[in-house]
Amino acid sequence: MPRSAVSRKTSNSPTADTRQRILAAAKDEFARYGIAGARVDRLAKQAQTSKERVYAYFSSKVALYHHIAGQETTAVIEATRMDPADLPGYAGILFDHFTAHPDHYRLITWGRLELADGEADSEADSDTVDPMLATITGKVEQLRDAQRAGLIDPAWDPVDVLALINQIATTWAGQPEIGAAATKLAADNSVGARRAALVTAVERLFPRAR
């Protein structure tokens, strides 16, 4: 998701400290309540500042969400780099990240659910490159290169490969109700068993290069 444009402050100034508190509080607020449910006065109180100060940095609640979502998207990208020769391993990396950081998944999902394309575009800086789109494009090209090298079955469209792996890897992050039931119903209710199942599923679809 694109990030909103904000003024830059020196990292060691009191103003920068206030801004960082606002961002930390906003991350928690949006992850918990989504965009519509988030309250600027509540996050301002958590950040130990005023509602007016929040709006001094960000023009709107949606602009603040875009900035936070951009940070979270970048964090996910950095933590989950893909090796096209080991797609089951990549699925495991994604699973590990979202298991350790469920707030990342929730926060980004709220935007998918609540923001129409037009609203998202109106809040974006037209000169800002969407990091998620750039990452998807790069990964699709990685997969194409792997197909040319004989590492992945060329019958698959690389876009489908990426979509299927991401969907399988986030199965448990996106279905917390089944995750809760699994603690009682699964033969092995450990997190490791859930991870092993999805890695095996990806392995059967897209075996590791030998």
mmCIF file with all atom_site columns, C-alpha atoms in Angstrom:
data_model
loop_
_atom_site.group_PDB
_atom_site.id
_atom_site.type_symbol
_atom_site.label_atom_id
_atom_site.label_alt_id
_atom_site.label_comp_id
_atom_site.label_asym_id
_atom_site.label_entity_id
_atom_site.label_seq_id
_atom_site.pdbx_PDB_ins_code
_atom_site.Cartn_x
_atom_site.Cartn_y
_atom_site.Cartn_z
_atom_site.occupancy
_atom_site.B_iso_or_equiv
_atom_site.pdbx_formal_charge
_atom_site.auth_seq_id
_atom_site.auth_comp_id
_atom_site.auth_asym_id
_atom_site.auth_atom_id
_atom_site.pdbx_PDB_model_num
ATOM 1   C CA . MET A 1 1   ? 0.000   0.000   0.000   1.00 0.00 ? 1   MET A CA 1
ATOM 2   C CA . PRO A 1 2   ? 1.267   3.490   -0.725  1.00 0.00 ? 2   PRO A CA 1
ATOM 3   C CA . ARG A 1 3   ? 2.452   5.660   2.107   1.00 0.00 ? 3   ARG A CA 1
ATOM 4   C CA . SER A 1 4   ? 1.293   9.201   2.734   1.00 0.00 ? 4   SER A CA 1
ATOM 5   C CA . ALA A 1 5   ? 3.745   12.053  2.439   1.00 0.00 ? 5   ALA A CA 1
ATOM 6   C CA . VAL A 1 6   ? 4.810   13.479  5.819   1.00 0.00 ? 6   VAL A CA 1
ATOM 7   C CA . SER A 1 7   ? 7.334   16.071  6.849   1.00 0.00 ? 7   SER A CA 1
ATOM 8   C CA . ARG A 1 8   ? 10.725  14.753  7.960   1.00 0.00 ? 8   ARG A CA 1
ATOM 9   C CA . LYS A 1 9   ? 12.029  15.528  11.440  1.00 0.00 ? 9   LYS A CA 1
ATOM 10  C CA . THR A 1 10  ? 15.380  14.885  13.025  1.00 0.00 ? 10  THR A CA 1
ATOM 11  C CA . SER A 1 11  ? 15.348  11.572  14.858  1.00 0.00 ? 11  SER A CA 1
ATOM 12  C CA . ASN A 1 12  ? 16.662  12.998  18.142  1.00 0.00 ? 12  ASN A CA 1
ATOM 13  C CA . SER A 1 13  ? 14.201  15.886  18.507  1.00 0.00 ? 13  SER A CA 1
ATOM 14  C CA . PRO A 1 14  ? 11.224  15.982  20.921  1.00 0.00 ? 14  PRO A CA 1
ATOM 15  C CA . THR A 1 15  ? 9.011   16.423  17.863  1.00 0.00 ? 15  THR A CA 1
ATOM 16  C CA . ALA A 1 16  ? 10.365  13.203  16.366  1.00 0.00 ? 16  ALA A CA 1
ATOM 17  C CA . ASP A 1 17  ? 9.721   11.388  19.661  1.00 0.00 ? 17  ASP A CA 1
ATOM 18  C CA . THR A 1 18  ? 6.110   12.567  19.592  1.00 0.00 ? 18  THR A CA 1
ATOM 19  C CA . ARG A 1 19  ? 5.722   11.416  16.015  1.00 0.00 ? 19  ARG A CA 1
ATOM 20  C CA . GLN A 1 20  ? 7.140   7.972   16.855  1.00 0.00 ? 20  GLN A CA 1
ATOM 21  C CA . ARG A 1 21  ? 4.707   7.628   19.762  1.00 0.00 ? 21  ARG A CA 1
ATOM 22  C CA . ILE A 1 22  ? 1.849   8.528   17.425  1.00 0.00 ? 22  ILE A CA 1
ATOM 23  C CA . LEU A 1 23  ? 2.963   5.898   14.915  1.00 0.00 ? 23  LEU A CA 1
ATOM 24  C CA . ALA A 1 24  ? 3.297   3.203   17.578  1.00 0.00 ? 24  ALA A CA 1
ATOM 25  C CA . ALA A 1 25  ? -0.133  4.008   19.007  1.00 0.00 ? 25  ALA A CA 1
ATOM 26  C CA . ALA A 1 26  ? -1.692  4.144   15.529  1.00 0.00 ? 26  ALA A CA 1
ATOM 27  C CA . LYS A 1 27  ? -0.263  0.742   14.623  1.00 0.00 ? 27  LYS A CA 1
ATOM 28  C CA . ASP A 1 28  ? -1.916  -0.789  17.678  1.00 0.00 ? 28  ASP A CA 1
ATOM 29  C CA . GLU A 1 29  ? -5.182  1.110   17.124  1.00 0.00 ? 29  GLU A CA 1
ATOM 30  C CA . PHE A 1 30  ? -5.572  0.117   13.470  1.00 0.00 ? 30  PHE A CA 1
ATOM 31  C CA . ALA A 1 31  ? -4.616  -3.512  14.109  1.00 0.00 ? 31  ALA A CA 1
ATOM 32  C CA . ARG A 1 32  ? -7.243  -3.754  16.853  1.00 0.00 ? 32  ARG A CA 1
ATOM 33  C CA . TYR A 1 33  ? -10.119 -1.759  15.402  1.00 0.00 ? 33  TYR A CA 1
ATOM 34  C CA . GLY A 1 34  ? -9.536  -1.290  11.681  1.00 0.00 ? 34  GLY A CA 1
ATOM 35  C CA . ILE A 1 35  ? -9.830  2.058   9.941   1.00 0.00 ? 35  ILE A CA 1
ATOM 36  C CA . ALA A 1 36  ? -13.484 2.866   10.575  1.00 0.00 ? 36  ALA A CA 1
ATOM 37  C CA . GLY A 1 37  ? -13.290 1.682   14.176  1.00 0.00 ? 37  GLY A CA 1
ATOM 38  C CA . ALA A 1 38  ? -10.031 3.472   15.013  1.00 0.00 ? 38  ALA A CA 1
ATOM 39  C CA . ARG A 1 39  ? -10.352 6.660   17.074  1.00 0.00 ? 39  ARG A CA 1
ATOM 40  C CA . VAL A 1 40  ? -7.813  9.431   16.726  1.00 0.00 ? 40  VAL A CA 1
ATOM 41  C CA . ASP A 1 41  ? -8.551  10.758  20.220  1.00 0.00 ? 41  ASP A CA 1
ATOM 42  C CA . ARG A 1 42  ? -7.892  7.295   21.689  1.00 0.00 ? 42  ARG A CA 1
ATOM 43  C CA . LEU A 1 43  ? -4.584  6.804   19.884  1.00 0.00 ? 43  LEU A CA 1
ATOM 44  C CA . ALA A 1 44  ? -3.572  10.373  20.768  1.00 0.00 ? 44  ALA A CA 1
ATOM 45  C CA . LYS A 1 45  ? -4.145  9.589   24.434  1.00 0.00 ? 45  LYS A CA 1
ATOM 46  C CA . GLN A 1 46  ? -2.060  6.420   24.143  1.00 0.00 ? 46  GLN A CA 1
ATOM 47  C CA . ALA A 1 47  ? 0.678   8.455   22.424  1.00 0.00 ? 47  ALA A CA 1
ATOM 48  C CA . GLN A 1 48  ? 0.552   11.036  25.241  1.00 0.00 ? 48  GLN A CA 1
ATOM 49  C CA . THR A 1 49  ? -0.262  13.855  22.875  1.00 0.00 ? 49  THR A CA 1
ATOM 50  C CA . SER A 1 50  ? -3.278  15.695  21.507  1.00 0.00 ? 50  SER A CA 1
ATOM 51  C CA . LYS A 1 51  ? -5.645  14.940  18.660  1.00 0.00 ? 51  LYS A CA 1
ATOM 52  C CA . GLU A 1 52  ? -4.608  18.250  17.090  1.00 0.00 ? 52  GLU A CA 1
ATOM 53  C CA . ARG A 1 53  ? -0.961  17.181  17.138  1.00 0.00 ? 53  ARG A CA 1
ATOM 54  C CA . VAL A 1 54  ? -1.832  13.953  15.304  1.00 0.00 ? 54  VAL A CA 1
ATOM 55  C CA . TYR A 1 55  ? -3.516  15.978  12.564  1.00 0.00 ? 55  TYR A CA 1
ATOM 56  C CA . ALA A 1 56  ? -0.502  18.266  12.410  1.00 0.00 ? 56  ALA A CA 1
ATOM 57  C CA . TYR A 1 57  ? 1.484   15.311  11.133  1.00 0.00 ? 57  TYR A CA 1
ATOM 58  C CA . PHE A 1 58  ? -1.180  13.507  9.101   1.00 0.00 ? 58  PHE A CA 1
ATOM 59  C CA . SER A 1 59  ? -3.991  15.151  7.163   1.00 0.00 ? 59  SER A CA 1
ATOM 60  C CA . SER A 1 60  ? -6.549  12.445  7.956   1.00 0.00 ? 60  SER A CA 1
ATOM 61  C CA . LYS A 1 61  ? -7.071  9.111   9.661   1.00 0.00 ? 61  LYS A CA 1
ATOM 62  C CA . VAL A 1 62  ? -6.844  7.358   6.290   1.00 0.00 ? 62  VAL A CA 1
ATOM 63  C CA . ALA A 1 63  ? -3.549  9.126   5.521   1.00 0.00 ? 63  ALA A CA 1
ATOM 64  C CA . LEU A 1 64  ? -2.206  7.921   8.866   1.00 0.00 ? 64  LEU A CA 1
ATOM 65  C CA . TYR A 1 65  ? -3.358  4.388   8.085   1.00 0.00 ? 65  TYR A CA 1
ATOM 66  C CA . HIS A 1 66  ? -1.594  4.479   4.716   1.00 0.00 ? 66  HIS A CA 1
ATOM 67  C CA . HIS A 1 67  ? 1.645   5.525   6.366   1.00 0.00 ? 67  HIS A CA 1
ATOM 68  C CA . ILE A 1 68  ? 1.430   2.747   8.963   1.00 0.00 ? 68  ILE A CA 1
ATOM 69  C CA . ALA A 1 69  ? 0.419   0.160   6.340   1.00 0.00 ? 69  ALA A CA 1
ATOM 70  C CA . GLY A 1 70  ? 3.366   1.210   4.201   1.00 0.00 ? 70  GLY A CA 1
ATOM 71  C CA . GLN A 1 71  ? 5.732   0.648   7.128   1.00 0.00 ? 71  GLN A CA 1
ATOM 72  C CA . GLU A 1 72  ? 4.202   -2.741  7.861   1.00 0.00 ? 72  GLU A CA 1
ATOM 73  C CA . THR A 1 73  ? 4.330   -3.772  4.209   1.00 0.00 ? 73  THR A CA 1
ATOM 74  C CA . THR A 1 74  ? 8.013   -2.878  4.071   1.00 0.00 ? 74  THR A CA 1
ATOM 75  C CA . ALA A 1 75  ? 8.659   -4.866  7.254   1.00 0.00 ? 75  ALA A CA 1
ATOM 76  C CA . VAL A 1 76  ? 6.926   -7.930  5.797   1.00 0.00 ? 76  VAL A CA 1
ATOM 77  C CA . ILE A 1 77  ? 8.869   -7.604  2.538   1.00 0.00 ? 77  ILE A CA 1
ATOM 78  C CA . GLU A 1 78  ? 12.204  -7.392  4.345   1.00 0.00 ? 78  GLU A CA 1
ATOM 79  C CA . ALA A 1 79  ? 11.422  -10.348 6.597   1.00 0.00 ? 79  ALA A CA 1
ATOM 80  C CA . THR A 1 80  ? 10.049  -12.721 3.950   1.00 0.00 ? 80  THR A CA 1
ATOM 81  C CA . ARG A 1 81  ? 12.391  -12.810 0.979   1.00 0.00 ? 81  ARG A CA 1
ATOM 82  C CA . MET A 1 82  ? 11.704  -15.578 -1.518  1.00 0.00 ? 82  MET A CA 1
ATOM 83  C CA . ASP A 1 83  ? 14.070  -18.230 -2.868  1.00 0.00 ? 83  ASP A CA 1
ATOM 84  C CA . PRO A 1 84  ? 12.341  -19.523 -6.033  1.00 0.00 ? 84  PRO A CA 1
ATOM 85  C CA . ALA A 1 85  ? 14.327  -22.763 -5.764  1.00 0.00 ? 85  ALA A CA 1
ATOM 86  C CA . ASP A 1 86  ? 12.729  -23.435 -2.353  1.00 0.00 ? 86  ASP A CA 1
ATOM 87  C CA . LEU A 1 87  ? 9.075   -22.386 -2.446  1.00 0.00 ? 87  LEU A CA 1
ATOM 88  C CA . PRO A 1 88  ? 8.060   -24.672 0.457   1.00 0.00 ? 88  PRO A CA 1
ATOM 89  C CA . GLY A 1 89  ? 10.731  -22.933 2.538   1.00 0.00 ? 89  GLY A CA 1
ATOM 90  C CA . TYR A 1 90  ? 9.311   -19.566 1.480   1.00 0.00 ? 90  TYR A CA 1
ATOM 91  C CA . ALA A 1 91  ? 5.851   -20.655 2.641   1.00 0.00 ? 91  ALA A CA 1
ATOM 92  C CA . GLY A 1 92  ? 7.355   -21.589 5.992   1.00 0.00 ? 92  GLY A CA 1
ATOM 93  C CA . ILE A 1 93  ? 9.019   -18.160 6.281   1.00 0.00 ? 93  ILE A CA 1
ATOM 94  C CA . LEU A 1 94  ? 5.690   -16.440 5.630   1.00 0.00 ? 94  LEU A CA 1
ATOM 95  C CA . PHE A 1 95  ? 3.960   -18.635 8.186   1.00 0.00 ? 95  PHE A CA 1
ATOM 96  C CA . ASP A 1 96  ? 6.637   -17.884 10.789  1.00 0.00 ? 96  ASP A CA 1
ATOM 97  C CA . HIS A 1 97  ? 6.383   -14.138 10.214  1.00 0.00 ? 97  HIS A CA 1
ATOM 98  C CA . PHE A 1 98  ? 2.624   -13.889 10.537  1.00 0.00 ? 98  PHE A CA 1
ATOM 99  C CA . THR A 1 99  ? 2.592   -16.270 13.500  1.00 0.00 ? 99  THR A CA 1
ATOM 100 C CA . ALA A 1 100 ? 5.090   -14.035 15.297  1.00 0.00 ? 100 ALA A CA 1
ATOM 101 C CA . HIS A 1 101 ? 3.396   -10.811 14.128  1.00 0.00 ? 101 HIS A CA 1
ATOM 102 C CA . PRO A 1 102 ? -0.362  -11.381 13.802  1.00 0.00 ? 102 PRO A CA 1
ATOM 103 C CA . ASP A 1 103 ? -0.896  -7.619  14.044  1.00 0.00 ? 103 ASP A CA 1
ATOM 104 C CA . HIS A 1 104 ? 0.847   -7.207  10.666  1.00 0.00 ? 104 HIS A CA 1
ATOM 105 C CA . TYR A 1 105 ? -1.680  -9.457  8.971   1.00 0.00 ? 105 TYR A CA 1
ATOM 106 C CA . ARG A 1 106 ? -4.679  -7.850  10.695  1.00 0.00 ? 106 ARG A CA 1
ATOM 107 C CA . LEU A 1 107 ? -3.580  -4.308  9.927   1.00 0.00 ? 107 LEU A CA 1
ATOM 108 C CA . ILE A 1 108 ? -3.018  -4.930  6.218   1.00 0.00 ? 108 ILE A CA 1
ATOM 109 C CA . THR A 1 109 ? -6.241  -6.947  5.941   1.00 0.00 ? 109 THR A CA 1
ATOM 110 C CA . TRP A 1 110 ? -8.294  -4.077  7.382   1.00 0.00 ? 110 TRP A CA 1
ATOM 111 C CA . GLY A 1 111 ? -7.154  -1.912  4.486   1.00 0.00 ? 111 GLY A CA 1
ATOM 112 C CA . ARG A 1 112 ? -8.137  -4.550  1.938   1.00 0.00 ? 112 ARG A CA 1
ATOM 113 C CA . LEU A 1 113 ? -11.600 -4.782  3.472   1.00 0.00 ? 113 LEU A CA 1
ATOM 114 C CA . GLU A 1 114 ? -12.324 -1.127  4.172   1.00 0.00 ? 114 GLU A CA 1
ATOM 115 C CA . LEU A 1 115 ? -10.653 0.976   1.492   1.00 0.00 ? 115 LEU A CA 1
ATOM 116 C CA . ALA A 1 116 ? -12.086 1.234   -1.987  1.00 0.00 ? 116 ALA A CA 1
ATOM 117 C CA . ASP A 1 117 ? -9.518  1.649   -4.757  1.00 0.00 ? 117 ASP A CA 1
ATOM 118 C CA . GLY A 1 118 ? -10.557 5.239   -5.372  1.00 0.00 ? 118 GLY A CA 1
ATOM 119 C CA . GLU A 1 119 ? -10.216 6.216   -1.739  1.00 0.00 ? 119 GLU A CA 1
ATOM 120 C CA . ALA A 1 120 ? -6.831  4.551   -1.496  1.00 0.00 ? 120 ALA A CA 1
ATOM 121 C CA . ASP A 1 121 ? -5.576  6.370   -4.575  1.00 0.00 ? 121 ASP A CA 1
ATOM 122 C CA . SER A 1 122 ? -6.873  9.751   -3.406  1.00 0.00 ? 122 SER A CA 1
ATOM 123 C CA . GLU A 1 123 ? -4.817  9.532   -0.222  1.00 0.00 ? 123 GLU A CA 1
ATOM 124 C CA . ALA A 1 124 ? -1.639  8.374   -1.930  1.00 0.00 ? 124 ALA A CA 1
ATOM 125 C CA . ASP A 1 125 ? 1.318   10.433  -3.010  1.00 0.00 ? 125 ASP A CA 1
ATOM 126 C CA . SER A 1 126 ? 1.310   10.109  -6.806  1.00 0.00 ? 126 SER A CA 1
ATOM 127 C CA . ASP A 1 127 ? 5.121   10.074  -6.805  1.00 0.00 ? 127 ASP A CA 1
ATOM 128 C CA . THR A 1 128 ? 5.332   7.214   -4.302  1.00 0.00 ? 128 THR A CA 1
ATOM 129 C CA . VAL A 1 129 ? 5.953   3.693   -5.594  1.00 0.00 ? 129 VAL A CA 1
ATOM 130 C CA . ASP A 1 130 ? 3.646   1.099   -4.046  1.00 0.00 ? 130 ASP A CA 1
ATOM 131 C CA . PRO A 1 131 ? 6.100   -1.243  -2.260  1.00 0.00 ? 131 PRO A CA 1
ATOM 132 C CA . MET A 1 132 ? 3.719   -4.190  -2.400  1.00 0.00 ? 132 MET A CA 1
ATOM 133 C CA . LEU A 1 133 ? 3.171   -3.893  -6.145  1.00 0.00 ? 133 LEU A CA 1
ATOM 134 C CA . ALA A 1 134 ? 6.907   -3.549  -6.701  1.00 0.00 ? 134 ALA A CA 1
ATOM 135 C CA . THR A 1 135 ? 7.552   -6.643  -4.576  1.00 0.00 ? 135 THR A CA 1
ATOM 136 C CA . ILE A 1 136 ? 4.899   -8.704  -6.350  1.00 0.00 ? 136 ILE A CA 1
ATOM 137 C CA . THR A 1 137 ? 6.332   -7.696  -9.720  1.00 0.00 ? 137 THR A CA 1
ATOM 138 C CA . GLY A 1 138 ? 9.830   -8.660  -8.592  1.00 0.00 ? 138 GLY A CA 1
ATOM 139 C CA . LYS A 1 139 ? 8.721   -12.041 -7.265  1.00 0.00 ? 139 LYS A CA 1
ATOM 140 C CA . VAL A 1 140 ? 6.792   -12.846 -10.425 1.00 0.00 ? 140 VAL A CA 1
ATOM 141 C CA . GLU A 1 141 ? 9.950   -12.115 -12.424 1.00 0.00 ? 141 GLU A CA 1
ATOM 142 C CA . GLN A 1 142 ? 11.965  -14.347 -10.057 1.00 0.00 ? 142 GLN A CA 1
ATOM 143 C CA . LEU A 1 143 ? 9.495   -17.156 -10.684 1.00 0.00 ? 143 LEU A CA 1
ATOM 144 C CA . ARG A 1 144 ? 9.660   -16.666 -14.451 1.00 0.00 ? 144 ARG A CA 1
ATOM 145 C CA . ASP A 1 145 ? 13.443  -16.834 -14.310 1.00 0.00 ? 145 ASP A CA 1
ATOM 146 C CA . ALA A 1 146 ? 13.201  -20.039 -12.248 1.00 0.00 ? 146 ALA A CA 1
ATOM 147 C CA . GLN A 1 147 ? 10.887  -21.541 -14.843 1.00 0.00 ? 147 GLN A CA 1
ATOM 148 C CA . ARG A 1 148 ? 13.355  -20.706 -17.609 1.00 0.00 ? 148 ARG A CA 1
ATOM 149 C CA . ALA A 1 149 ? 16.085  -22.383 -15.558 1.00 0.00 ? 149 ALA A CA 1
ATOM 150 C CA . GLY A 1 150 ? 13.979  -25.517 -15.181 1.00 0.00 ? 150 GLY A CA 1
ATOM 151 C CA . LEU A 1 151 ? 13.417  -25.104 -11.427 1.00 0.00 ? 151 LEU A CA 1
ATOM 152 C CA . ILE A 1 152 ? 9.627   -24.719 -11.605 1.00 0.00 ? 152 ILE A CA 1
ATOM 153 C CA . ASP A 1 153 ? 7.095   -26.374 -13.912 1.00 0.00 ? 153 ASP A CA 1
ATOM 154 C CA . PRO A 1 154 ? 6.595   -23.882 -16.768 1.00 0.00 ? 154 PRO A CA 1
ATOM 155 C CA . ALA A 1 155 ? 2.947   -24.907 -17.127 1.00 0.00 ? 155 ALA A CA 1
ATOM 156 C CA . TRP A 1 156 ? 2.114   -22.706 -14.145 1.00 0.00 ? 156 TRP A CA 1
ATOM 157 C CA . ASP A 1 157 ? 1.495   -18.987 -14.554 1.00 0.00 ? 157 ASP A CA 1
ATOM 158 C CA . PRO A 1 158 ? 3.926   -17.325 -12.099 1.00 0.00 ? 158 PRO A CA 1
ATOM 159 C CA . VAL A 1 159 ? 1.142   -15.078 -10.808 1.00 0.00 ? 159 VAL A CA 1
ATOM 160 C CA . ASP A 1 160 ? -0.873  -18.163 -9.846  1.00 0.00 ? 160 ASP A CA 1
ATOM 161 C CA . VAL A 1 161 ? 2.173   -19.698 -8.169  1.00 0.00 ? 161 VAL A CA 1
ATOM 162 C CA . LEU A 1 162 ? 2.678   -16.632 -6.004  1.00 0.00 ? 162 LEU A CA 1
ATOM 163 C CA . ALA A 1 163 ? -1.011  -16.290 -5.146  1.00 0.00 ? 163 ALA A CA 1
ATOM 164 C CA . LEU A 1 164 ? -1.360  -19.954 -4.171  1.00 0.00 ? 164 LEU A CA 1
ATOM 165 C CA . ILE A 1 165 ? 1.741   -19.963 -1.986  1.00 0.00 ? 165 ILE A CA 1
ATOM 166 C CA . ASN A 1 166 ? 0.713   -16.773 -0.198  1.00 0.00 ? 166 ASN A CA 1
ATOM 167 C CA . GLN A 1 167 ? -2.806  -18.106 0.366   1.00 0.00 ? 167 GLN A CA 1
ATOM 168 C CA . ILE A 1 168 ? -1.568  -21.420 1.754   1.00 0.00 ? 168 ILE A CA 1
ATOM 169 C CA . ALA A 1 169 ? 1.055   -19.736 3.933   1.00 0.00 ? 169 ALA A CA 1
ATOM 170 C CA . THR A 1 170 ? -1.505  -17.374 5.504   1.00 0.00 ? 170 THR A CA 1
ATOM 171 C CA . THR A 1 171 ? -4.161  -20.044 5.969   1.00 0.00 ? 171 THR A CA 1
ATOM 172 C CA . TRP A 1 172 ? -3.958  -19.915 9.756   1.00 0.00 ? 172 TRP A CA 1
ATOM 173 C CA . ALA A 1 173 ? -3.463  -16.150 10.011  1.00 0.00 ? 173 ALA A CA 1
ATOM 174 C CA . GLY A 1 174 ? -6.621  -15.658 7.959   1.00 0.00 ? 174 GLY A CA 1
ATOM 175 C CA . GLN A 1 175 ? -8.735  -18.257 9.774   1.00 0.00 ? 175 GLN A CA 1
ATOM 176 C CA . PRO A 1 176 ? -8.216  -17.740 13.514  1.00 0.00 ? 176 PRO A CA 1
ATOM 177 C CA . GLU A 1 177 ? -11.473 -19.522 14.304  1.00 0.00 ? 177 GLU A CA 1
ATOM 178 C CA . ILE A 1 178 ? -10.162 -22.765 12.740  1.00 0.00 ? 178 ILE A CA 1
ATOM 179 C CA . GLY A 1 179 ? -6.847  -22.182 14.484  1.00 0.00 ? 179 GLY A CA 1
ATOM 180 C CA . ALA A 1 180 ? -8.667  -22.013 17.805  1.00 0.00 ? 180 ALA A CA 1
ATOM 181 C CA . ALA A 1 181 ? -10.614 -25.174 16.990  1.00 0.00 ? 181 ALA A CA 1
ATOM 182 C CA . ALA A 1 182 ? -7.405  -26.940 15.985  1.00 0.00 ? 182 ALA A CA 1
ATOM 183 C CA . THR A 1 183 ? -6.104  -26.677 19.540  1.00 0.00 ? 183 THR A CA 1
ATOM 184 C CA . LYS A 1 184 ? -8.885  -29.101 20.523  1.00 0.00 ? 184 LYS A CA 1
ATOM 185 C CA . LEU A 1 185 ? -9.597  -31.068 17.343  1.00 0.00 ? 185 LEU A CA 1
ATOM 186 C CA . ALA A 1 186 ? -6.242  -31.639 15.659  1.00 0.00 ? 186 ALA A CA 1
ATOM 187 C CA . ALA A 1 187 ? -4.394  -34.903 16.244  1.00 0.00 ? 187 ALA A CA 1
ATOM 188 C CA . ASP A 1 188 ? -1.320  -32.762 16.884  1.00 0.00 ? 188 ASP A CA 1
ATOM 189 C CA . ASN A 1 189 ? -2.350  -29.293 18.073  1.00 0.00 ? 189 ASN A CA 1
ATOM 190 C CA . SER A 1 190 ? 1.111   -27.743 17.967  1.00 0.00 ? 190 SER A CA 1
ATOM 191 C CA . VAL A 1 191 ? 2.092   -24.739 15.864  1.00 0.00 ? 191 VAL A CA 1
ATOM 192 C CA . GLY A 1 192 ? 4.817   -26.901 14.371  1.00 0.00 ? 192 GLY A CA 1
ATOM 193 C CA . ALA A 1 193 ? 2.215   -29.315 13.013  1.00 0.00 ? 193 ALA A CA 1
ATOM 194 C CA . ARG A 1 194 ? 0.307   -26.487 11.341  1.00 0.00 ? 194 ARG A CA 1
ATOM 195 C CA . ARG A 1 195 ? 3.518   -25.219 9.771   1.00 0.00 ? 195 ARG A CA 1
ATOM 196 C CA . ALA A 1 196 ? 4.541   -28.679 8.585   1.00 0.00 ? 196 ALA A CA 1
ATOM 197 C CA . ALA A 1 197 ? 1.141   -29.220 6.936   1.00 0.00 ? 197 ALA A CA 1
ATOM 198 C CA . LEU A 1 198 ? 1.274   -26.077 4.845   1.00 0.00 ? 198 LEU A CA 1
ATOM 199 C CA . VAL A 1 199 ? 4.925   -26.579 3.889   1.00 0.00 ? 199 VAL A CA 1
ATOM 200 C CA . THR A 1 200 ? 4.039   -30.103 2.742   1.00 0.00 ? 200 THR A CA 1
ATOM 201 C CA . ALA A 1 201 ? 1.106   -28.750 0.715   1.00 0.00 ? 201 ALA A CA 1
ATOM 202 C CA . VAL A 1 202 ? 3.372   -26.306 -1.104  1.00 0.00 ? 202 VAL A CA 1
ATOM 203 C CA . GLU A 1 203 ? 6.012   -29.010 -1.571  1.00 0.00 ? 203 GLU A CA 1
ATOM 204 C CA . ARG A 1 204 ? 3.485   -31.197 -3.388  1.00 0.00 ? 204 ARG A CA 1
ATOM 205 C CA . LEU A 1 205 ? 2.468   -28.350 -5.674  1.00 0.00 ? 205 LEU A CA 1
ATOM 206 C CA . PHE A 1 206 ? 5.895   -26.831 -6.220  1.00 0.00 ? 206 PHE A CA 1
ATOM 207 C CA . PRO A 1 207 ? 8.677   -29.255 -5.184  1.00 0.00 ? 207 PRO A CA 1
ATOM 208 C CA . ARG A 1 208 ? 12.033  -27.903 -4.112  1.00 0.00 ? 208 ARG A CA 1
ATOM 209 C CA . ALA A 1 209 ? 14.584  -27.816 -6.907  1.00 0.00 ? 209 ALA A CA 1
ATOM 210 C CA . ARG A 1 210 ? 16.872  -30.846 -6.749  1.00 0.00 ? 210 ARG A CA 1
#
